[in-house]
Structure formats: structure tokens, C-alpha cells
Coordinates of C-alpha atoms in Angstrom, one line a residue:
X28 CA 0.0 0.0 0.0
X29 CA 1.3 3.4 -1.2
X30 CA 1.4 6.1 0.8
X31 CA -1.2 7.7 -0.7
X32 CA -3.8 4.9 -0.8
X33 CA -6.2 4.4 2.1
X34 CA -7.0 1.3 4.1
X35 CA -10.2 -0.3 2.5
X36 CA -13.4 0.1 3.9
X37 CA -13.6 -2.9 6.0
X38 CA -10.6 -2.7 8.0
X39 CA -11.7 1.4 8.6
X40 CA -13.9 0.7 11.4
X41 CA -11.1 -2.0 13.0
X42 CA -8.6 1.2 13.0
X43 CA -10.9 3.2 14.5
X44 CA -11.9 1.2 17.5
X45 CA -8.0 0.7 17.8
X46 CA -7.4 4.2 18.4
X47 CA -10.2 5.2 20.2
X48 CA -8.8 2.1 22.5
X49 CA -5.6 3.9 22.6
X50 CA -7.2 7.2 23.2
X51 CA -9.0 5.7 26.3
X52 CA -6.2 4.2 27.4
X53 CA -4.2 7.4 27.8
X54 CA -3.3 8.6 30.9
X55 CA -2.3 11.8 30.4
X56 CA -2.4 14.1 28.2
X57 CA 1.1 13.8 27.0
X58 CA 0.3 10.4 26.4
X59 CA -2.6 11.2 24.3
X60 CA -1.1 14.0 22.4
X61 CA 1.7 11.2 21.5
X62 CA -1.1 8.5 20.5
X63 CA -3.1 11.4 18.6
X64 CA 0.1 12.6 16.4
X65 CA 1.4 8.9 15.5
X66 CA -0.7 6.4 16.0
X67 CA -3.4 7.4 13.0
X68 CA -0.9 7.4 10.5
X69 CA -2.3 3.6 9.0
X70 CA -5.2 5.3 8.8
X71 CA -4.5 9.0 7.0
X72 CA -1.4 8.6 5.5
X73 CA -0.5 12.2 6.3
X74 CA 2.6 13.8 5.4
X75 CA 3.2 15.2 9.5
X76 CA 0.8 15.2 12.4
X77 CA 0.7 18.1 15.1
X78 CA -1.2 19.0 18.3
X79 CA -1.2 22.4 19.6
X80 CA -2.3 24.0 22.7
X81 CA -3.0 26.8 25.0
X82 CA -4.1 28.3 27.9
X83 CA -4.7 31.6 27.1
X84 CA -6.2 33.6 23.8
X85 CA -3.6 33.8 21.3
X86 CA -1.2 31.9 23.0
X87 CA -0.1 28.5 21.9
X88 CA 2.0 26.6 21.8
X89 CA 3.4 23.1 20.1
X90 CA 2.5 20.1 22.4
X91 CA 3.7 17.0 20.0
X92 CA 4.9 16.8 16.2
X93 CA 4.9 13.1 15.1
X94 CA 8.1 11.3 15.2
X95 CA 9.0 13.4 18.1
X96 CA 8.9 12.9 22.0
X97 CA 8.6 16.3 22.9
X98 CA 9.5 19.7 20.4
X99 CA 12.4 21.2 22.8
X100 CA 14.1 23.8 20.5
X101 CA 12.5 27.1 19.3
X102 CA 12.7 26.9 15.7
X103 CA 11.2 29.2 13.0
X104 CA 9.0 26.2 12.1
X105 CA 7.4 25.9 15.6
X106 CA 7.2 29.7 15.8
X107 CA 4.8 29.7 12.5
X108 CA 3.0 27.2 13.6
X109 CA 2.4 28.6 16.7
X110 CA 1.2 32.0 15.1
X111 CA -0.7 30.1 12.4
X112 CA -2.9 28.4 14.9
X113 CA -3.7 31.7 16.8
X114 CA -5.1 32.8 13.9
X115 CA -7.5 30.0 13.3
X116 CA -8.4 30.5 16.4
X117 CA -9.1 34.0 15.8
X118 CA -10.8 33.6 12.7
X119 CA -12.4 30.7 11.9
X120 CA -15.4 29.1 14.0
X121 CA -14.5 25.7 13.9
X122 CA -16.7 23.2 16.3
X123 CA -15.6 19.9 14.8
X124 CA -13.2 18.6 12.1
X125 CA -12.7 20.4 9.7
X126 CA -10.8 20.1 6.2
X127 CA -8.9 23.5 5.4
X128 CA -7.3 24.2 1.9
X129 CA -4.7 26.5 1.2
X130 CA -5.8 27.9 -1.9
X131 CA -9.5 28.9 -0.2
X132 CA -8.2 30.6 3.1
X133 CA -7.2 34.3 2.9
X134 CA -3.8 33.7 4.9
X135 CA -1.5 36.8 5.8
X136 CA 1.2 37.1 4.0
X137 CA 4.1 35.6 6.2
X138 CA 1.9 33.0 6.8
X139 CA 0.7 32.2 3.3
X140 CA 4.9 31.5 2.6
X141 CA 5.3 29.5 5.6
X142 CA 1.9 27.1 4.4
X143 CA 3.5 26.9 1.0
X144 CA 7.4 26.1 2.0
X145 CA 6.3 23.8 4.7
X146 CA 2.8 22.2 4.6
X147 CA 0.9 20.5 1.8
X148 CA -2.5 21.6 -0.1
X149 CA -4.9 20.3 2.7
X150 CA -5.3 20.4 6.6
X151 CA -7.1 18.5 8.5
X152 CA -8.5 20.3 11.7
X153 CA -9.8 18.9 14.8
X154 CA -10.5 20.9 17.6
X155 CA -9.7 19.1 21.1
X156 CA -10.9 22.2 22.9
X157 CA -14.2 22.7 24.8
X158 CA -17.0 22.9 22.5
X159 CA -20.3 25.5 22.3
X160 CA -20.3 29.1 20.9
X161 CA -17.8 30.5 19.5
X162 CA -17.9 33.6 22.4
X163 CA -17.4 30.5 24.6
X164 CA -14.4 28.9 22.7
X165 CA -12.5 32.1 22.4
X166 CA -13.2 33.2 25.9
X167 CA -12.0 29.9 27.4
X168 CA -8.2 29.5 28.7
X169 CA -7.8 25.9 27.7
X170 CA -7.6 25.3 24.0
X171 CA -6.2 22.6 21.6
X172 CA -6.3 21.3 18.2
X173 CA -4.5 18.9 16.4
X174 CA -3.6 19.4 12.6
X175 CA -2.9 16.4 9.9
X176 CA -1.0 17.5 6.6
X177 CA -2.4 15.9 4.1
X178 CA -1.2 15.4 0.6
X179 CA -5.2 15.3 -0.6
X180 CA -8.4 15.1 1.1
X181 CA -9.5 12.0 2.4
X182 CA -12.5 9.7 0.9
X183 CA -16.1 10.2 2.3
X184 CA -15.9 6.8 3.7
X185 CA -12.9 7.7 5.9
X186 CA -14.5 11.0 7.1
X187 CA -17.2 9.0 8.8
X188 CA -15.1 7.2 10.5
X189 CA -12.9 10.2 11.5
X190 CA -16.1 12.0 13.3
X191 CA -16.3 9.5 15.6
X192 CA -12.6 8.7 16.1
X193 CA -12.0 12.6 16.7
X194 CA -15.1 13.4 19.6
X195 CA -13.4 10.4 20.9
X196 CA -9.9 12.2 21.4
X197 CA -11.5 15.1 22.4
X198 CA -13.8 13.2 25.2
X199 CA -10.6 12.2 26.1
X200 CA -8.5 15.3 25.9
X201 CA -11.1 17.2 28.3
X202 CA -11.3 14.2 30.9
X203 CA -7.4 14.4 31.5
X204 CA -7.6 18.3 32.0
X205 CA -6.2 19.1 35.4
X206 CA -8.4 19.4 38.1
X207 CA -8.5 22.9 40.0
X208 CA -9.9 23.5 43.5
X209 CA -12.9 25.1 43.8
X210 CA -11.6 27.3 46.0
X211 CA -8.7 27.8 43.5
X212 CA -8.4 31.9 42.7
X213 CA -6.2 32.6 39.2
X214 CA -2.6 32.9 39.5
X215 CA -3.0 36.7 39.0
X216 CA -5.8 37.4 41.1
X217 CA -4.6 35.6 43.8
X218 CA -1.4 37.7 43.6
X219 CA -3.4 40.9 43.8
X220 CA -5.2 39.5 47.2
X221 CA -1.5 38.6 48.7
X222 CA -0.8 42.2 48.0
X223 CA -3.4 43.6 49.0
X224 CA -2.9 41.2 52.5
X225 CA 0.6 42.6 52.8
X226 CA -0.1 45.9 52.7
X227 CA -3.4 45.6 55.2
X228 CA -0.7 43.8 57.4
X229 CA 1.7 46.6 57.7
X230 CA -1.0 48.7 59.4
X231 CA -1.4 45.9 62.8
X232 CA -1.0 47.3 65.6
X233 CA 2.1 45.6 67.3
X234 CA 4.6 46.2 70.6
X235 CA 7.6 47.3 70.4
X236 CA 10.3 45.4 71.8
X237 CA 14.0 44.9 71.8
X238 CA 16.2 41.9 73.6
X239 CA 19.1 42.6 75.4
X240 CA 21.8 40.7 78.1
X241 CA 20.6 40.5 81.6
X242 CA 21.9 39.9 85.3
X243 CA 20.0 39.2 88.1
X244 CA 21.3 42.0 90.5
X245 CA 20.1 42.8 94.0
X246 CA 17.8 45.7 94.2
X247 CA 19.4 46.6 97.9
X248 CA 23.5 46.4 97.7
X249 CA 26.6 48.1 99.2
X250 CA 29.9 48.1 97.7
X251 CA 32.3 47.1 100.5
X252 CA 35.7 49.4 99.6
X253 CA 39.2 49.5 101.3
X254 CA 39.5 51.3 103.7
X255 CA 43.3 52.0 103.5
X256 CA 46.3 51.7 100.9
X257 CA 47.3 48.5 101.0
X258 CA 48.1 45.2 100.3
X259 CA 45.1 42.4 100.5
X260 CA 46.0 39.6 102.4
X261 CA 43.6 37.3 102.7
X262 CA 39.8 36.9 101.8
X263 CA 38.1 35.8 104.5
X264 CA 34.7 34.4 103.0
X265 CA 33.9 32.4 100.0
X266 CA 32.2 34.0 96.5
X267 CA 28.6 34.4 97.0
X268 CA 28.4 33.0 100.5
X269 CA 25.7 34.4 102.7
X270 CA 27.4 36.7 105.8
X271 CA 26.0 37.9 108.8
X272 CA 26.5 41.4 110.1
X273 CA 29.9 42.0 111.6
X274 CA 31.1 38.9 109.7
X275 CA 34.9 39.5 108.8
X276 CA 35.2 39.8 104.9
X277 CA 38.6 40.5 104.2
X278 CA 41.9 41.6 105.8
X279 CA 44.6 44.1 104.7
X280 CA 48.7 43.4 104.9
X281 CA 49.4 45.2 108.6
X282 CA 53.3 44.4 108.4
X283 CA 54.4 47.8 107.5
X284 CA 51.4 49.8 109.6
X285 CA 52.9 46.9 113.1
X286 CA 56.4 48.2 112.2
X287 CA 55.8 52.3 112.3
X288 CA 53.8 51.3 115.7
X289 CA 56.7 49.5 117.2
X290 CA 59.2 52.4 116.2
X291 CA 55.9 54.6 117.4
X292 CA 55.9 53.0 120.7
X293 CA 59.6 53.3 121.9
X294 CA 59.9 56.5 120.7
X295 CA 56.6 57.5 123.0
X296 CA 58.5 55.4 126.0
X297 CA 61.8 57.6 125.0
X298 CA 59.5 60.7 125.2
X299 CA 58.6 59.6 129.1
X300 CA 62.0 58.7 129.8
X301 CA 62.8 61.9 128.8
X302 CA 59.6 63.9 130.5
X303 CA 60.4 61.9 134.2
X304 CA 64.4 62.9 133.7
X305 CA 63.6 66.6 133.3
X306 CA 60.9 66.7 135.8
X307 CA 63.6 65.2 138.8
X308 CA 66.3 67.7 137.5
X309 CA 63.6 70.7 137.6
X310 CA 63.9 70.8 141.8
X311 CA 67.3 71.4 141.6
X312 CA 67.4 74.0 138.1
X313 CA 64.7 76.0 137.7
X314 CA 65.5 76.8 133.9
X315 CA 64.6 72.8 133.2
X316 CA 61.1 73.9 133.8
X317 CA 61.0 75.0 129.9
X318 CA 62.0 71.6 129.0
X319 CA 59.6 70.1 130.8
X320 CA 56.8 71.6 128.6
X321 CA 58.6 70.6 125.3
X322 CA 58.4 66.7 125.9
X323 CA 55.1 66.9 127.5
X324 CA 54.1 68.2 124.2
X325 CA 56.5 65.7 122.2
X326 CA 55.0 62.3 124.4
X327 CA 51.3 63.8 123.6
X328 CA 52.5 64.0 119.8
X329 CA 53.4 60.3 120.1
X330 CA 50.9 59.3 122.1
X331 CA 48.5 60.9 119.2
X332 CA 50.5 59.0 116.1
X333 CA 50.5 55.7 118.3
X334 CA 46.6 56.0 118.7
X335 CA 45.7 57.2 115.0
X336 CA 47.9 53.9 113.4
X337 CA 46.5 51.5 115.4
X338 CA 42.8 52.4 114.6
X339 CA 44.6 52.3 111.1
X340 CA 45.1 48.9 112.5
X341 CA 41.9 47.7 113.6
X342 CA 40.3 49.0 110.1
X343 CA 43.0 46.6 108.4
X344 CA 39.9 44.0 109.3
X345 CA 36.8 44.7 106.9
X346 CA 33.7 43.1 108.4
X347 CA 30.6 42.9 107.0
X348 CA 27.5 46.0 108.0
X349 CA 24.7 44.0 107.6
X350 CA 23.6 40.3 106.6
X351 CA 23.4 39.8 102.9
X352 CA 25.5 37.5 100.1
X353 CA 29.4 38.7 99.4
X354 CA 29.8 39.1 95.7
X355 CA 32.9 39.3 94.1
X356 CA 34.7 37.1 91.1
X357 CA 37.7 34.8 92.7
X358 CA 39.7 35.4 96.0
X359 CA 43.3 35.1 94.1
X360 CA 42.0 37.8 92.1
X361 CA 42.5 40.0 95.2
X362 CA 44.9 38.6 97.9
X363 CA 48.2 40.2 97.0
X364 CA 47.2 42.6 94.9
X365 CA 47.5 46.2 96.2
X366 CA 44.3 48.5 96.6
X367 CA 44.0 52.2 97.1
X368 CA 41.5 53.9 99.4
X369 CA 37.8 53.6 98.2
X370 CA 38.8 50.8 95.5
X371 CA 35.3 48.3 95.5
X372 CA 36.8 44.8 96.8
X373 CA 33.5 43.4 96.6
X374 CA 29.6 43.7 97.1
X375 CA 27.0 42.8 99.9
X376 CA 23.8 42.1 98.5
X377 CA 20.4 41.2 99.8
X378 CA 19.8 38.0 98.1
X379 CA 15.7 38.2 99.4
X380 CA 15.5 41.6 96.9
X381 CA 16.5 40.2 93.0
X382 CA 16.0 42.9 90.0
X383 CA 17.6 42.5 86.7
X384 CA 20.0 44.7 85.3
X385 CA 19.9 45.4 81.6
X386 CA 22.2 46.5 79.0
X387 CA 20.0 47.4 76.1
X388 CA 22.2 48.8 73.1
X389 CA 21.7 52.3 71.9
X390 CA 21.4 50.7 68.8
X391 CA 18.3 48.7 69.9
X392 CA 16.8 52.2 72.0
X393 CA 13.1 51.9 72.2
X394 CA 10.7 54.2 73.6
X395 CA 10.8 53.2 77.5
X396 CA 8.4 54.2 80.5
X397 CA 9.1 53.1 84.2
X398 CA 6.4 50.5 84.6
X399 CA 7.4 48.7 81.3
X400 CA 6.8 44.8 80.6
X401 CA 10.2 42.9 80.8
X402 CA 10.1 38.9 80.1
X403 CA 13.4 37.3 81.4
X404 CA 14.4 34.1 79.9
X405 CA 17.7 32.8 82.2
X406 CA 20.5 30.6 80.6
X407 CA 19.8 28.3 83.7
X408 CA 15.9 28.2 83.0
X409 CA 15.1 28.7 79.3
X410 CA 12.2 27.5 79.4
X411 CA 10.7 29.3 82.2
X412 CA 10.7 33.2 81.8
X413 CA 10.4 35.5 84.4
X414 CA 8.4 38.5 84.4
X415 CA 9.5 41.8 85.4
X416 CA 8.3 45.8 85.4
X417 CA 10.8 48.4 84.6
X418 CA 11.6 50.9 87.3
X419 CA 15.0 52.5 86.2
X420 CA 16.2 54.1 82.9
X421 CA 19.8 55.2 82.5
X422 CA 19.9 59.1 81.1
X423 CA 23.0 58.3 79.2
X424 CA 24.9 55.4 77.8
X425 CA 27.5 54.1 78.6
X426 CA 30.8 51.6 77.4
X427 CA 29.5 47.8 78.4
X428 CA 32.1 45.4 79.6
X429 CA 32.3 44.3 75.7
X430 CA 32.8 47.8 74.4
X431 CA 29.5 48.6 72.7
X432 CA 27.4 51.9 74.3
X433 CA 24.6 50.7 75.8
X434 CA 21.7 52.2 78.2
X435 CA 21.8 50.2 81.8
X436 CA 17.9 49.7 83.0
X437 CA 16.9 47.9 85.9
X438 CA 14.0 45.8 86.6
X439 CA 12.0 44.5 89.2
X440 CA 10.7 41.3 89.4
X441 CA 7.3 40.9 89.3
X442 CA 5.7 38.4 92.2
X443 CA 5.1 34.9 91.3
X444 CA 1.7 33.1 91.8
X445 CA 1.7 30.8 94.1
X446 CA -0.7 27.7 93.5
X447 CA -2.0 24.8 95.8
X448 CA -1.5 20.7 94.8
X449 CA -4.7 21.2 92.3
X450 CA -3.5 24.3 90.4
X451 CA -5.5 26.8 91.7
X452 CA -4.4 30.1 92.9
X453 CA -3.8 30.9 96.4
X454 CA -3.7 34.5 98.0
X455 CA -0.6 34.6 100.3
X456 CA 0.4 38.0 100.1
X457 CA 2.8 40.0 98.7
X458 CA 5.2 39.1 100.8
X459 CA 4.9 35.3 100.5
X460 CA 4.8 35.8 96.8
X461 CA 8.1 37.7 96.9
X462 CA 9.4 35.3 98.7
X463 CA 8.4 32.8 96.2
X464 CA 10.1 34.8 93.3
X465 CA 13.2 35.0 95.0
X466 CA 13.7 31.1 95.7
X467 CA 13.6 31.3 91.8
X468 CA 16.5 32.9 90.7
X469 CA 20.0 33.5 92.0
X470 CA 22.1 36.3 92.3
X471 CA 24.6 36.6 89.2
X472 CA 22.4 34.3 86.9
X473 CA 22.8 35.8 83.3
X474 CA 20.1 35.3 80.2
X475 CA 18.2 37.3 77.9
X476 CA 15.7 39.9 78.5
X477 CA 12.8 41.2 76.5
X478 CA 11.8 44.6 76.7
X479 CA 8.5 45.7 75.7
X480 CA 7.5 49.6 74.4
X481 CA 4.6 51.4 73.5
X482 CA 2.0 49.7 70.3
X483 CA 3.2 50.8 66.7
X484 CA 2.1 49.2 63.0
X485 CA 3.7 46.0 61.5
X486 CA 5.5 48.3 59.0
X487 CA 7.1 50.8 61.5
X488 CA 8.7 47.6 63.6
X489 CA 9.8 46.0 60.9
X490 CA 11.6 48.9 58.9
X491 CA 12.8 51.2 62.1
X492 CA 16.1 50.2 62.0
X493 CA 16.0 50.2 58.1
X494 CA 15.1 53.1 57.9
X495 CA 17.1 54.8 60.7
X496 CA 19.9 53.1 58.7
X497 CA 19.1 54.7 55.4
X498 CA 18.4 58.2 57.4
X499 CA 22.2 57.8 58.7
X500 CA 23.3 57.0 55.3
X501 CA 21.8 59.5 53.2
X502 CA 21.3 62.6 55.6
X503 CA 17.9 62.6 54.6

């Protein structure tokens, strides 16, 4: 059989059910685009089979070319085609298959000399595309054809069979469209609406906040400072022990202060050697009476010196004022090391009165009131954060232990609730609850604190420091 010939009339209507078969078989509409473009060649004898497709007006594309897996490269072929089949779809009304020859169509130029360098006399159309008016064709966003080249038009008793053979392909064709949600919006629509979301959440109202380091500090400490210059000698209580008033803390070097008060104390038993000596010559010589008043004055100087260095002495001891918790880093950090007068050795804190000290960068500033919401969250307890109110607000900043300028705030811990063996609340006072708070955290703990400020929109949180950035930057 030539190319050219047809299969006889009996063995038409076997081909047919073979491809409508195949057509049902399909599973996707890759797969059918494939069987459509190849598999009715026994049947047509066409020169080259194509299906197009879209899903917008005007815009298709090539979906299969017989012979071919899949058309990758953009050729000036698949570019005419791709125009060409716009236009049908512009200008023709075509609702079934349809047999299209060159010479009777009113093609635009360029594509009048593609049709004639590339395709035969006679096309054979068949619309896979949703059916109805032709409003309702050109206004749908799914459409697709597929085009046989023929060399000349097929026999009446193979265009019967084709009717049937193509509403099968384009049962087919619409039943493996893919399925959208119902709730589904349009790619561009539902842009719009994430827009439009954006921009109405830039104007929520949100807090303020900023995080910063935090210590848990004593709300009621003195800062125990030498008394004298000196040497320290020895630290007489552990880091962070609890003391009791008039406990001893630490002791100064007295070496050199015991050797001026020996030298003190024989030179104040020469001066009443000296005193007793004039006062037996002064019967005999009355002029030893003058002398007389000179050492009295000169044992009375030493007398003096002698007192004032040894209540140098006793303040060589440090001992604590009242009860609290000693606070200082490590005790061969001081012992041997040489202090001047007023230098802080360490701090006495009242472990019963916790607040947390802050360091919230100036970079990080915020709009602060006393009374402001601080959460505490402790290296030690993570998972437990502490609430606080803010009572103090440094006016200035100041250099950190890490070099960076930062405002130091204090805050006071806020009273626990205290709850029975059931979970519910019990009113114990504000005392007990204090109390309760206390037990909780430790003097010297460190963690991260968040600081809370007045309500402002999304936008303004997110593009402060942006925008304080891009102020600095520009001048503006």
C-alpha cells in the first residue's frame, strides 16, 4: 500500500476502535497528544501530524509533532506554527473537524509563505478544545487542536469514521484536563489579594520590643571598699556566701602599719623617759622647767600617732555591716594585689530583693516608660521566663564590659503566683509571693531579657532600623 492509498473500507472501522482504544487508554495528556500525532498514520497517510495547545487567547504553543517525543528547541517552524494556529483561532469558527485548503483561506502574507514552503495543499482540523459558541471557545483559557497535513483530502468513507474517532480524542482530551480546586483563585488574582494582604498587614497594631543581656542583681547592695592603701591579704569568706553582720570579709597586709607602731611605741617610752628625767632635774634647776613643757608636748604627739595607726590597724579588718551575700569574682584575684583607698573589693547584696540589670544597646533604643513589661528568659531556665516591670532608665549610655554603648535599666521582678496541689491560685500576700520569686533565681544568673515599648504598625517595627539606617546614610 502506497502512501497515498487508504485502508479499505472494512478494515476502517477495526482502526478506528484501535485508536479510540488507545485514546482511552491514555493517561495523560502527554500520552494522548503522543497517541493522537502517530498512532493514525495507517489510517491517513499524512505527510506530518501536530497538536497544539493553550491556555490563554492567542497563546499557543506546540504540544507534540509526530516522530517526536517532545519539540524542545524554538525553531522558525514551531514559531509559524504557533502563530498560524492563533489565527485560526481568531478567525475561523470551527466546532468539529474540519478540512482546510490553502488555496481557499485568505492567509497573511508571512503566513501564506510559511503554508507553502512547509505544509501540503490540505489540513485537516480537529478541535480538542471545549466545544459551544464560538464567544465560549475564544473566551476559554484551555484550547487545543491537532492538525494532519495531508497530501489530498481523504475519501467520504474515511470522514465517517474520523467524526467518531475525533469526539473520541476530544472526550478524552477534556477528561485528563487538570483538576482545580474550587476554591482555587487565578494565578494573577490571587497575587493581587497577597498584596493587598501585605499591605493591610503593615498597618497591625504591634509592641515594640527589643532583647538585650541581663543579670540578676540585688535591688538593695553596698559596695564594701578599702578602707586604706594596701596590700590584701587574705579573703576571709567564700564567692557568694551568705554573711552575717559584723562577719569578717577581708583583711589588709598590717606588716608595715605593726612596724611604724613598734618604732611609734619606743619613741613614746623615750618621750617619758625623757619627761620623768627633766621633771627630777627641775627641783634642783629652775630653767629645766622649759623643758619640761617641750616633751610633755612631744609624748602627747606620740601618744596621738601611736593611737591614730593602730585604729589604722583595727580598720585593716573589713567586716561585714549588715547580713546579705558577698559578691565578688575569685579570691586570688585580690589577695596580693595592692588596693588604694575607696577601690570596691566586693559587694554585699540582699539576696531576698533580686532585680535585673539590663544593657539594652543604643542601637536597639526603644521608647521606654518606668512601669514597662520585661520577660526574662535565664541561661539556667530557658524555658521558664520571668516577668518583670521596669523601674529605672539610665539618662545616658554608657561603654559595656564588651565595648559597645549601651543604656543600663533595671527591673523589678514581678511576684510569682503561688498555687496549691490542684493548680489553683492561692492568696498569700505579697510578701509570701516575693518570697516565692526570690527562691527562683539566684544572684549573678545571666540570660536574655525582652523589653517591651509602647503599640506601633507592623511596618514601622519592621523597617525602624532600616530606615534609621538609610536616614544615617543619606542625611535625609
Amino acid at each position: 500500500m502506497s502512501a497515498s492509498e487508504h485502508p479499505r473500507p472494512a478494515s476502517l472501522a477495526s482502526l478506528s476502535l484501535a485508536l479510540r482504544d488507545r485514546a482511552l487508554d491514555a493517561e495523560s495528556r502527554t500520552t494522548l497528544a503522543f497517541s493522537i500525532a502517530n498512532d493514525p498514520y495507517p489510517l491517513l497517510r499524512f505527510r506530518q501530524a501536530l497538536v497544539v495547545e493553550g491556555r490563554a487567547r492567542g497563546a499557543l504553543r506546540l504540544r507534540c509533532v509526530s516522530g517526536l517525543a517532545t519539540p524542545t528547541e524554538r525553531t522558525p517552524f514551531v514559531n509559524w506554527v504557533e502563530r498560524l494556529g492563533a489565527w485560526l483561532l481568531d478567525q475561523h469558527d470551527i466546532d468539529g473537524p474540519r478540512l482546510l485548503l490553502r488555496d481557499q483561506l485568505e492567509l497573511p502574507e508571512d503566513l501564506a509563505e510559511g503554508w507553502a514552503q512547509w505544509w501540503p495543499e490540505v489540513l485537516w482540523l480537529v478541535p480538542l478544545g471545549p466545544g459551544g459558541t464560538d464567544v465560549d471557545r475564544k473566551s476559554s483559557s484551555d484550547h487545543a487542536w491537532a492538525l494532519f497535513l495531508l497530501e489530498q483530502p481523504p475519501p467520504q468513507a474515511l470522514r465517517q469514521q474520523l467524526g467518531g474517532l475525533a469526539a473520541t480524542w476530544r472526550y478524552c482530551w477534556q477528561a485528563l484536563a487538570p483538576r482545580r480546586r474550587a476554591w482555587q483563585l487565578p494565578r494573577r488574582r490571587l497575587g493581587w489579594l497577597l498584596l493587598v494582604a501585605v499591605i493591610a498587614a503593615m498597618f497591625l497594631p504591634v509592641r515594640q520590643s527589643a532583647l538585650a543581656p541581663a543579670e540578676i542583681v540585688s535591688l538593695d547592695s553596698a559596695a564594701i571598699t578599702s578602707p586604706l592603701d594596701g596590700v590584701v591579704a587574705e579573703m576571709l569568706v567564700e564567692p557568694n556566701s551568705r554573711v552575717e553582720a559584723g562577719t569578717p570579709l577581708f583583711r589588709l597586709d598590717r606588716s608595715e602599719l605593726e612596724g611604724r607602731a613598734g618604732v611609734l611605741r619606743r619613741q613614746l617610752e623615750v618621750a617619758s623617759a625623757e619627761l620623768d628625767a627633766a621633771g627630777n632635774l627641775a627641783f634642783d634647776d629652775r630653767s629645766r622647767l622649759a623643758d619640761i613643757s617641750r616633751l610633755r608636748r612631744q609624748q602627747a604627739q606620740r601618744q596621738a600617732e601611736l593611737e591614730a595607726l593602730e585604729a589604722r590597724l583595727e580598720r585593716t579588718l573589713v567586716t561585714a555591716p549588715t547580713a546579705g551575700v558577698a559578691v565578688y569574682s575569685d579570691p586570688d584575684d585580690w589577695e596580693g594585689r595592692p588596693v588604694a583607698t575607696g577601690e570596691r573589693i566586693l559587694r554585699l547584696a540582699d539576696p531576698d530583693q533580686p532585680a535585673v540589670e539590663i544593657q539594652l544597646a543604643a542601637a536597639d533604643a526603644i521608647t521606654l516608660a518606668p512601669g514597662a513589661e520585661v520577660k526574662v528568659f535565664l541561661s539556667a531556665r530557658p524555658l521558664e521566663p520571668i516577668g518583670a516591670r521596669l523601674t529605672q532608665t539610665s539618662y545616658e549610655a554608657s561603654t559595656d564590659a564588651d565595648g559597645v554603648a549601651a543604656y543600663r535599666l533595671l527591673a523589678e521582678l514581678a511576684p510569682t503566683e503561688v498555687k496549691d496541689s490542684a493548680g489553683q491560685s492561692l492568696d498569700q500576700g505579697t510578701d509570701t509571693q516575693t518570697d516565692s520569686t526570690a527562691n527562683q533565681v539566684r544572684l549573678g544568673l545571666h540570660g536574655t531579657a525582652k523589653v517591651y515599648g509602647e503599640e506601633v504598625s507592623l511596618g514601622y517595627y519592621l523597617l525602624r532600623r532600616p530606615l534609621s539606617a538609610l536616614r544615617a546614610w543619606t542625611g535625609w
